[in-house]
Amino acid sequence: MSSPASAPIRYRFAEYELNVAARTLTKRGLRVKLQPIPFQALALFLERPGELITRDELQHRLWQPGTFVDFDQGLNVAIKKLRDALGEVAGSSRYIETVAGEGYRWIADVQTASAAQELESINHRPPTATDTEANGARPSPSETSQPSIRFRIPKAAAIGMFAAIVVAALWVVRMQKQYRQAAPIHSLAVLPLRNLSSDPGQDYLADGVTEELITDLAQSLPLRVVSRTSVMRYRETSEPIAQIARELGVEAIIEGAVARSGNHVAVTVQLIDAREDRHLWAQKYDREIQDLLPTEAELSQEIASQIGGTLTSQNGTTAKLRPVDPEVYELCLMGRYEWNKRTAAGLQKAIDYFQQAIQRNPNYAPAYAGLANAYIILPSYASIGWDDNYSKGAAAARRALELDDRLAEADAALGFIDLNYWGPRSRQSEQELRRAMQLNPNYATAHHWFAYYLFFAERHNEALAEMEVARQLDPLSAIINADEGNFLYAAGRNSEARTRLRKAIDLDPNLGQPHETLALLDVEEGHNGDALREARLGLALDPNNPRTRGEGGYVLAVTGHRDEARKLLESLTEQMRHGLTFPSHVALIHIGLGQHSEALDILEKSSTVGAGAHAWRQWRIFEDLKNEPRYQKLLAEALP
């Protein structure tokens, strides 16, 4: 093994130079970005050019013992990134030769320079004018034209000089690093942690850790943290970090993996400055499953410190450090996993998991908050009455707040329920939603629901501003984009509405609602053929959604397909009798059929109390009733 004095510190090949000490790769003097593991692989190849480096050796040299990682995938990705950095085209092997089934070999010419050689080059280089002047003499013209006289430095002085150069270089690198890190980070996304366990059934664990990190950082840091809905789209992505950051509109990315073996869990994470595609920090945590919750708090705190923040007990970190039954915690993770599927079956499973967690520990607040959220959105995905679900959801949310009054999800759930029952007349709804946003300024759902409160209160500009905040926090949420499109349509900003509705369709081609709003816009602008096409498409995509059926029925009626509209009206009326749809959805079809009196009858019966009592105010269609005294009375009563 070579001594430190003779170990190469620079490798030169083709147009590239690798500086091991400074950890830099340059091409014609320009920096080439290379992540740590590909960099280490390159250094190993250049250290032993022409030799076969086996995959086993690469695993031993590039990953620490005990690291939980899909090695084959990790090595393939590292080699690909290295080849990309060196400009190797697929199928060519200018630098790195693949030895099938065994490993890799470096095949290009390499020049090396050791520390001793670098020092020797300093000792033996020709003196410059500056060197001569430093010794009190100026070279004469004849001297400069003669062969150079070798200028020797005593060995001890040379060693001291070299040490000083190294120290100075390290200081410069450190100061440059500190300077680069000083650029403030204003936005962050936590990409879905990958499940590296052999069991795909452990996806819930990786998703759960991801969601906990998002919640912790969103509640505690003065920056924008993208919501879970948007980041989960990148679960299986191979897109470059820079591209993901651009799509999410963030400056920094957190990525990593979770691996479970029995009761042992390994979590690896890294923080990347996406503006420079530069790794800022990485860490690995090996824990038992019962220690996972405090590990998440520790991990959140470390990430916060890396970007200039601190988590505080005020936001709940201290509470998370309390011992929690690992089975209760796992049940809640599985409940959240099912809840995030946003399907009737998933929500029913989520309710079951949260109830099991509560049975095992009746004092665990997050289980009640999760249960509340599952109950209150279930009527939107299943043919089930809202009264009973809202009542159960409210009880669960209140119990959650009794146990821990810092849960933004519980406050937002109560605000959502009050909003649907009482509309803008509910000051309680406003207070609850505002408090949820104070507890977690990055909670997109609270901003989304608060936008509805403002809209129903005729504060349309504020509502649109709040909806824009929700979209910035969850830019890839199809429903937020669709609802913003609805608000813009209601405000008469048709062009902007179309842009947002089209974005929602791009994000979720199976979502029917934005097609129906586009159909309403087409009707209003006299494009009945386009309107009918959009309405039929929306109904085909989402045939069981009461809102889609109400809007689609209106479009069918006004475009001359009255028999189809009447069939939808009959079906929705029956659902309304059983509390399975909002009255406003039924009233829409009555207006399309020209049955204004019947529409007003329905709105009057539902105007005092009941879920969705004020939902009709988001459609310009109801302005067809503006000359009716009964409508004017309803409008006056609806205002706060």
XYZ file of C-alpha atoms in Angstrom:
640
model
C 0.000 0.000 0.000
C 1.372 3.386 -0.974
C 2.287 5.909 1.644
C 0.377 9.179 1.958
C 3.306 11.051 0.412
C 3.201 8.965 -2.753
C -0.555 8.295 -3.005
C -2.006 9.976 -6.112
C -4.023 13.079 -5.377
C -4.761 13.971 -9.018
C -5.691 11.782 -11.947
C -5.737 13.100 -15.507
C -7.415 11.329 -18.425
C -8.581 12.689 -21.767
C -9.968 16.170 -21.008
C -10.701 15.405 -17.359
C -8.901 15.813 -14.041
C -9.962 14.193 -10.784
C -8.692 15.868 -7.599
C -9.121 13.362 -4.781
C -8.241 15.784 -1.978
C -10.635 18.483 -3.146
C -13.205 15.883 -4.268
C -13.653 17.585 -7.636
C -13.898 16.406 -11.228
C -13.180 18.991 -13.916
C -13.324 18.958 -17.710
C -11.072 21.514 -19.388
C -11.010 23.337 -16.075
C -14.789 23.417 -15.661
C -16.447 21.625 -12.738
C -18.397 18.453 -13.533
C -21.118 17.612 -11.016
C -20.759 14.117 -9.612
C -22.484 12.625 -6.610
C -20.460 10.962 -3.806
C -20.856 7.283 -4.714
C -20.116 7.722 -8.457
C -17.139 9.914 -7.430
C -15.778 7.169 -5.166
C -16.246 4.599 -7.924
C -14.322 6.783 -10.369
C -11.498 7.238 -7.871
C -11.297 3.475 -7.414
C -11.200 2.841 -11.169
C -8.447 5.436 -11.693
C -6.450 4.027 -8.790
C -6.307 0.655 -10.576
C -6.648 1.220 -14.341
C -6.838 -1.922 -16.443
C -7.752 -4.117 -13.454
C -11.086 -5.881 -13.024
C -12.974 -4.324 -10.107
C -15.550 -6.873 -9.031
C -19.076 -5.993 -7.985
C -18.365 -7.452 -4.545
C -15.386 -5.155 -4.104
C -17.418 -2.175 -5.252
C -20.081 -3.013 -2.711
C -17.443 -3.274 0.024
C -15.710 -0.016 -0.961
C -18.728 2.145 -1.767
C -21.267 1.130 0.887
C -20.689 0.792 4.601
C -21.233 -2.664 6.151
C -24.829 -3.220 7.186
C -26.237 -0.600 4.825
C -29.776 -1.527 3.827
C -29.837 -0.844 0.093
C -30.776 -2.631 -3.115
C -27.106 -3.008 -4.060
C -27.589 -4.147 -7.660
C -29.898 -1.251 -8.408
C -27.727 1.198 -6.455
C -24.546 0.194 -8.299
C -26.224 0.266 -11.698
C -27.513 3.768 -11.002
C -24.076 4.913 -9.757
C -22.303 3.592 -12.855
C -24.920 5.157 -15.114
C -24.476 8.542 -13.411
C -20.709 8.219 -13.761
C -20.982 7.371 -17.447
C -23.388 10.266 -17.979
C -20.930 12.646 -16.290
C -18.125 11.429 -18.558
C -20.283 11.713 -21.669
C -20.240 8.012 -22.519
C -22.939 7.172 -25.042
C -25.066 4.074 -24.480
C -23.351 1.051 -26.007
C -19.888 2.619 -26.050
C -17.048 1.996 -23.604
C -14.518 4.777 -23.947
C -13.614 4.718 -20.262
C -15.490 1.977 -18.405
C -15.759 -1.559 -19.708
C -18.478 -3.822 -18.318
C -17.365 -7.378 -17.596
C -20.659 -9.265 -17.669
C -21.558 -10.889 -14.381
C -18.288 -9.858 -12.726
C -17.682 -6.124 -12.566
C -16.019 -3.255 -14.432
C -12.591 -2.285 -15.803
C -11.100 1.175 -16.552
C -9.696 1.058 -20.091
C -8.548 4.628 -20.812
C -5.049 6.051 -20.286
C -4.494 7.688 -16.892
C -1.778 10.070 -15.667
C -1.235 10.483 -11.963
C 0.373 13.053 -9.690
C 1.183 12.192 -6.061
C 1.582 14.607 -3.183
C 5.349 14.168 -3.404
C 5.297 14.850 -7.135
C 3.216 17.972 -6.668
C 5.735 19.206 -4.081
C 8.640 18.295 -6.348
C 7.103 20.253 -9.188
C 6.971 23.283 -6.897
C 10.642 22.828 -5.943
C 11.843 22.377 -9.499
C 9.754 24.811 -11.464
C 11.598 27.815 -13.082
C 11.599 30.935 -10.908
C 9.215 33.672 -11.884
C 9.814 37.395 -11.562
C 7.820 37.288 -8.367
C 10.052 34.545 -6.920
C 13.228 36.529 -7.730
C 11.893 39.803 -6.473
C 10.877 38.100 -3.232
C 14.621 37.432 -2.669
C 15.638 41.019 -3.270
C 16.903 40.815 -6.877
C 15.557 41.634 -10.303
C 16.509 39.422 -13.246
C 18.470 41.136 -15.997
C 17.402 40.792 -19.616
C 20.322 38.441 -20.169
C 19.311 36.323 -17.214
C 15.770 35.914 -18.468
C 16.999 34.810 -21.854
C 19.396 32.179 -20.444
C 18.433 28.698 -19.297
C 16.601 28.829 -15.941
C 18.603 28.368 -12.783
C 16.861 25.807 -10.501
C 15.623 27.477 -7.355
C 15.779 25.073 -4.413
C 13.827 25.283 -1.190
C 15.208 23.553 1.890
C 13.316 20.324 2.513
C 11.897 21.413 5.880
C 10.680 24.689 4.372
C 9.156 22.843 1.425
C 7.242 20.518 3.695
C 6.045 23.493 5.711
C 5.039 25.308 2.532
C 3.142 22.281 1.251
C 1.358 21.874 4.583
C 0.414 25.535 4.496
C -0.917 25.141 0.943
C -3.004 22.141 1.968
C -4.390 23.949 5.025
C -5.153 27.017 2.937
C -6.846 24.903 0.269
C -8.970 23.133 2.856
C -9.913 26.484 4.380
C -10.938 27.821 0.967
C -13.013 24.707 0.257
C -14.672 24.999 3.650
C -15.424 28.683 3.196
C -16.795 28.045 -0.286
C -19.014 25.314 1.120
C -20.248 27.587 3.891
C -20.867 30.342 1.375
C -22.848 28.013 -0.862
C -24.865 26.734 2.079
C -25.569 30.289 3.121
C -27.916 30.631 0.131
C -31.253 30.375 1.944
C -33.662 27.551 1.196
C -37.244 28.767 0.943
C -38.949 25.626 -0.326
C -38.550 21.901 0.204
C -40.043 18.597 -0.961
C -39.709 15.212 0.745
C -39.822 12.581 -1.999
C -41.423 9.223 -1.118
C -38.904 7.120 0.742
C -38.372 3.862 -1.124
C -39.305 0.545 0.432
C -36.167 -1.597 0.203
C -37.627 -4.425 2.255
C -38.166 -7.724 0.514
C -41.875 -7.469 1.387
C -43.909 -5.024 -0.766
C -46.429 -5.054 2.069
C -44.059 -2.751 3.944
C -44.877 0.141 1.588
C -47.037 1.601 4.335
C -43.966 1.948 6.552
C -41.984 3.912 3.959
C -45.034 6.066 3.206
C -45.639 6.600 6.902
C -42.108 7.830 7.567
C -42.400 10.100 4.518
C -45.641 11.607 5.778
C -44.287 12.107 9.297
C -41.265 13.973 7.911
C -43.492 16.177 5.762
C -45.748 16.963 8.727
C -42.891 17.691 11.132
C -41.036 19.958 8.733
C -44.194 21.669 7.458
C -45.311 22.536 10.979
C -41.972 23.692 12.252
C -39.955 25.436 9.547
C -40.497 28.923 8.092
C -40.465 27.688 4.511
C -42.805 26.069 2.000
C -42.977 22.280 2.270
C -44.803 20.552 -0.574
C -47.749 18.392 0.459
C -47.829 14.628 0.292
C -50.289 14.473 -2.594
C -47.830 16.076 -4.980
C -44.675 14.236 -3.921
C -46.245 10.762 -4.011
C -46.374 11.020 -7.795
C -42.608 10.500 -7.737
C -42.692 7.156 -5.926
C -41.367 5.206 -8.922
C -39.872 8.046 -10.942
C -36.496 8.059 -12.645
C -36.614 11.784 -13.365
C -33.520 13.815 -12.415
C -33.693 15.720 -9.148
C -33.406 19.060 -10.933
C -36.442 18.288 -13.083
C -38.532 17.158 -10.095
C -37.579 20.331 -8.259
C -38.672 22.439 -11.220
C -42.010 20.641 -11.460
C -42.666 21.112 -7.742
C -41.220 24.623 -7.636
C -38.781 23.883 -4.785
C -35.132 24.583 -4.053
C -34.260 21.513 -1.962
C -35.162 17.824 -2.064
C -35.043 15.100 0.577
C -34.859 11.519 -0.680
C -34.059 8.200 0.903
C -35.208 4.684 1.711
C -36.622 2.490 4.462
C -35.793 -1.191 4.929
C -37.326 -3.510 7.511
C -36.120 -6.926 8.607
C -38.167 -8.331 11.465
C -38.254 -5.658 14.147
C -35.199 -3.881 12.764
C -35.676 -0.785 10.615
C -33.016 1.148 8.703
C -33.769 4.641 7.415
C -31.375 6.440 5.068
C -31.952 10.014 3.940
C -30.083 12.733 2.081
C -30.693 16.442 1.599
C -29.977 17.871 -1.871
C -29.763 21.462 -2.980
C -31.630 21.088 -6.272
C -30.397 24.433 -7.553
C -26.883 22.974 -7.882
C -27.742 19.258 -7.692
C -25.425 19.207 -4.688
C -25.642 16.914 -1.667
C -25.756 18.918 1.545
C -26.132 16.126 4.070
C -26.818 12.397 4.404
C -27.446 10.110 7.353
C -28.385 6.540 8.177
C -30.402 5.417 11.201
C -30.577 1.809 12.413
C -33.347 1.275 14.959
C -35.813 -1.208 16.330
C -39.432 -0.715 15.261
C -40.450 0.478 18.732
C -37.913 3.318 18.439
C -39.084 4.497 15.026
C -41.247 7.354 16.252
C -38.511 9.123 18.260
C -36.142 8.397 15.361
C -38.453 10.334 13.046
C -38.366 13.270 15.455
C -34.555 13.063 15.572
C -34.385 12.896 11.796
C -36.699 15.901 11.394
C -34.594 17.879 13.844
C -31.373 17.049 11.982
C -32.848 18.048 8.624
C -34.132 21.276 10.142
C -30.695 22.106 11.501
C -29.133 21.514 8.084
C -31.311 24.189 6.505
C -31.053 26.678 9.323
C -34.106 25.822 11.414
C -34.993 24.203 14.714
C -37.974 22.068 15.621
C -39.650 23.180 18.820
C -41.707 21.388 21.430
C -44.452 23.887 20.709
C -45.049 22.133 17.409
C -45.213 18.708 18.886
C -41.743 17.213 18.727
C -41.638 16.643 22.469
C -44.950 14.813 22.356
C -43.584 12.475 19.682
C -40.746 11.433 21.939
C -43.181 9.895 24.410
C -43.274 6.078 24.302
C -45.866 4.739 21.865
C -46.979 1.148 21.464
C -45.358 0.151 18.129
C -48.465 -1.814 17.166
C -50.626 1.283 17.663
C -48.233 3.325 15.598
C -48.183 0.740 12.811
C -51.987 0.591 12.762
C -52.075 4.362 12.297
C -49.500 4.170 9.506
C -51.624 1.558 7.745
C -54.716 3.713 8.314
C -53.059 6.730 6.700
C -51.822 4.554 3.846
C -55.385 3.437 3.063
C -56.817 6.943 3.638
C -54.475 8.391 1.038
C -55.844 6.049 -1.638
C -59.036 8.179 -1.696
C -61.310 5.244 -2.540
C -64.427 4.012 -0.760
C -62.761 0.664 0.035
C -59.557 2.348 1.205
C -61.425 4.743 3.496
C -63.397 1.899 5.063
C -60.131 0.049 5.737
C -58.628 3.232 7.166
C -61.558 3.590 9.586
C -61.015 -0.006 10.702
C -57.270 0.497 11.284
C -57.787 3.706 13.258
C -60.481 2.060 15.368
C -58.138 -0.847 16.127
C -55.452 1.629 17.192
C -57.920 3.407 19.492
C -59.024 0.118 21.021
C -55.422 -0.702 21.822
C -54.633 2.815 23.113
C -57.715 5.015 23.788
C -55.451 8.020 24.501
C -53.484 8.224 21.248
C -54.571 11.501 19.649
C -53.302 10.910 16.059
C -55.549 7.848 15.780
C -58.625 9.993 16.498
C -57.477 12.681 14.045
C -57.033 10.038 11.343
C -60.445 8.566 12.122
C -62.070 12.013 11.859
C -60.514 12.639 8.448
C -61.640 9.248 7.154
C -65.235 9.775 8.283
C -65.695 13.253 6.843
C -64.460 12.518 3.308
C -66.079 9.073 2.970
C -69.421 10.513 1.695
C -67.538 12.075 -1.218
C -66.375 8.651 -2.401
C -69.252 6.359 -1.471
C -73.055 6.385 -1.599
C -73.356 6.992 2.101
C -75.143 9.636 4.161
C -73.087 12.551 5.442
C -75.022 13.305 8.649
C -73.923 10.176 10.497
C -70.365 10.370 9.151
C -70.011 14.049 10.009
C -71.292 13.364 13.520
C -68.753 10.551 14.027
C -66.001 12.652 12.465
C -66.733 15.617 14.748
C -66.667 13.399 17.844
C -63.326 11.883 16.815
C -61.810 15.303 16.036
C -62.888 16.761 19.383
C -61.440 13.774 21.226
C -58.149 14.216 19.325
C -57.952 17.861 20.396
C -58.747 16.965 24.005
C -55.712 14.693 23.979
C -53.453 16.987 21.925
C -54.649 20.461 20.952
C -51.818 20.889 18.386
C -53.205 18.600 15.694
C -53.960 20.735 12.645
C -55.812 17.856 10.957
C -58.365 17.696 13.774
C -59.028 21.456 13.723
C -59.380 21.424 9.938
C -61.814 18.500 10.127
C -64.086 20.448 12.494
C -63.835 23.503 10.251
C -64.804 21.388 7.239
C -67.858 19.978 9.016
C -69.048 23.382 10.242
C -68.532 24.862 6.782
C -70.672 22.201 5.128
C -73.449 22.599 7.683
C -73.520 26.335 8.238
C -71.559 27.919 5.415
C -70.110 31.413 5.902
C -72.418 32.086 8.835
C -70.251 29.759 10.903
C -67.622 31.875 12.632
C -66.576 28.653 14.313
C -65.610 27.232 10.927
C -63.410 30.245 10.210
C -61.731 30.029 13.613
C -61.057 26.311 13.306
C -59.620 26.568 9.808
C -57.473 29.561 10.732
C -56.132 27.718 13.760
C -55.287 24.681 11.593
C -53.286 26.950 9.285
C -51.502 28.533 12.243
C -50.553 25.120 13.619
C -49.339 23.976 10.213
C -48.941 26.796 7.660
C -48.027 24.204 5.026
C -51.225 22.152 5.415
C -52.649 22.558 1.905
C -56.014 21.008 2.803
C -56.710 23.677 5.435
C -55.989 26.439 2.908
C -58.157 24.604 0.349
C -61.148 24.391 2.681
C -60.661 27.932 3.962
C -60.821 29.147 0.361
C -64.321 27.665 0.193
C -65.294 29.507 3.354
C -64.112 32.808 1.857
C -65.851 32.101 -1.420
C -69.202 31.385 0.244
C -68.746 34.629 2.202
C -68.575 36.519 -1.128
C -64.873 37.296 -0.529
C -63.925 35.995 -3.958
C -60.530 37.672 -4.352
C -59.409 36.397 -0.953
C -60.745 32.953 -1.827
C -58.729 32.837 -5.041
C -55.597 34.008 -3.218
C -56.075 31.271 -0.603
C -56.643 28.639 -3.270
C -53.426 29.724 -4.959
C -51.592 29.185 -1.661
C -53.090 25.689 -1.476
C -51.914 24.982 -5.027
C -48.385 26.209 -4.313
C -48.235 23.854 -1.345
C -49.682 20.964 -3.364
C -48.920 21.848 -7.007
C -49.702 18.418 -8.417
C -53.041 17.967 -6.655
C -55.656 17.453 -9.360
C -58.565 18.334 -7.069
C -56.991 21.616 -5.911
C -56.299 22.610 -9.519
C -59.858 21.623 -10.469
C -61.423 23.577 -7.603
C -59.308 26.625 -8.415
C -60.650 26.315 -11.950
C -64.190 26.257 -10.510
C -63.530 29.426 -8.528
C -62.098 31.183 -11.569
C -65.155 30.120 -13.576
C -67.448 31.488 -10.866
C -65.481 34.761 -10.900
C -65.946 35.092 -14.682
C -62.229 34.603 -15.434
C -62.898 32.010 -18.115
C -59.503 31.867 -19.797
C -57.662 31.339 -16.513
C -60.301 28.796 -15.490
C -59.692 26.743 -18.621
C -55.936 26.723 -18.013
C -56.342 25.444 -14.487
C -58.989 22.856 -15.444
C -56.784 21.508 -18.222
C -53.928 21.199 -15.737
C -56.191 19.172 -13.439
C -57.039 16.834 -16.327
C -53.341 16.431 -17.180
C -52.645 15.505 -13.564
C -55.524 13.035 -13.331
C -57.073 11.996 -16.678
C -59.661 9.929 -14.771
C -61.119 12.886 -12.888
C -64.555 13.775 -14.215
C -65.213 17.050 -12.387
C -62.987 19.409 -14.461
C -64.618 18.139 -17.671
C -68.022 19.188 -16.344
C -66.799 22.677 -15.450
C -65.317 22.991 -18.941
C -68.739 21.962 -20.275
C -70.366 24.777 -18.288
C -67.877 27.245 -19.771
C -68.591 25.957 -23.284
C -72.356 26.349 -22.773
C -71.871 29.884 -21.538
C -69.766 30.761 -24.579
C -72.174 29.132 -27.043
C -70.098 26.041 -27.903
C -72.825 23.467 -27.313
C -71.112 20.689 -29.258
C -67.955 20.981 -27.157
C -70.051 21.274 -24.008
C -71.935 18.070 -24.739
C -68.686 16.221 -25.491
C -67.072 17.368 -22.210
C -70.214 16.586 -20.194
C -70.494 13.042 -21.561
C -66.780 12.453 -20.926
C -67.079 13.670 -17.334
C -70.090 11.424 -16.707
C -68.285 8.428 -18.227
C -65.206 8.990 -16.079
C -67.041 9.621 -12.816
C -70.589 8.243 -13.094
C -71.219 7.999 -9.352
C -70.125 11.497 -8.320
C -73.285 13.512 -7.462
C -71.683 16.809 -8.477
C -70.607 15.435 -11.853
C -74.111 14.089 -12.435
C -75.751 17.378 -11.449
C -73.558 19.489 -13.726
C -73.717 16.916 -16.526
C -77.505 16.781 -16.232
C -77.711 20.571 -16.567
C -75.573 20.507 -19.742
C -77.639 17.671 -21.237
C -80.803 19.637 -20.557
C -79.680 22.922 -22.103
C -78.185 21.228 -25.178
C -81.472 19.495 -26.011
C -80.949 16.061 -24.460
C -83.765 16.500 -21.995
C -84.752 12.833 -21.623
C -81.242 11.916 -20.462
C -81.286 14.889 -18.119
C -84.608 13.769 -16.599
C -83.220 10.281 -15.935
C -80.287 11.814 -14.042
C -82.709 14.096 -12.183
C -84.841 11.165 -11.094
C -81.829 9.245 -9.820
C -80.347 12.228 -7.972
C -83.699 13.132 -6.408
C -83.953 9.638 -4.945
C -80.429 9.935 -3.554
C -81.268 13.331 -2.053
C -84.234 11.826 -0.182
C -81.818 9.444 1.524
C -79.215 12.138 2.258
C -76.765 10.831 -0.344
C -76.352 13.980 -2.434
C -76.452 17.750 -1.943
C -79.755 19.450 -2.885
C -77.883 21.932 -5.083
C -76.892 19.112 -7.453
C -80.559 18.303 -8.021
C -81.461 21.995 -8.392
C -78.918 22.356 -11.205
C -80.835 19.954 -13.437
C -84.152 21.633 -12.615
C -82.701 24.950 -13.812
C -81.420 23.307 -17.009
C -84.931 22.041 -17.666
C -86.353 25.497 -17.006
C -88.055 24.382 -13.784
C -87.132 27.406 -11.666
C -89.902 26.982 -9.117
C -88.833 23.381 -8.350
C -85.194 24.493 -8.021
C -86.199 27.215 -5.528
C -88.305 24.749 -3.549
C -85.252 22.522 -3.091
C -82.940 25.392 -2.161
C -85.410 26.777 0.393
C -85.795 23.423 2.126
C -82.045 23.018 2.456
C -81.065 26.609 3.235
C -81.283 26.608 7.025
C -79.143 23.614 7.921
C -77.654 20.534 6.357
C -74.524 19.531 4.522
C -73.968 21.449 1.320
C -76.668 24.025 2.111
C -74.551 26.779 0.576
C -72.876 24.811 -2.196
C -75.198 26.321 -4.839
C -73.393 29.641 -4.574
C -70.382 28.385 -6.489
C -72.324 28.071 -9.781
C -73.159 31.062 -11.974
C -76.037 28.956 -13.271
C -78.130 30.045 -10.296
C -77.968 33.620 -11.537
C -80.806 32.544 -13.856
C -82.942 32.929 -10.721
C -81.715 36.411 -9.829
C -85.036 38.091 -10.671
C -86.980 35.745 -8.394
C -87.854 37.315 -4.982
C -87.445 33.917 -3.342
C -83.875 33.724 -4.678
C -83.062 37.229 -3.433
C -84.237 36.184 0.028
C -82.107 33.041 -0.069
C -79.082 35.069 -1.107
C -79.559 37.552 1.740
C -79.954 34.767 4.297
C -76.838 33.001 3.074
C -74.510 35.946 3.704
C -72.801 36.087 7.109
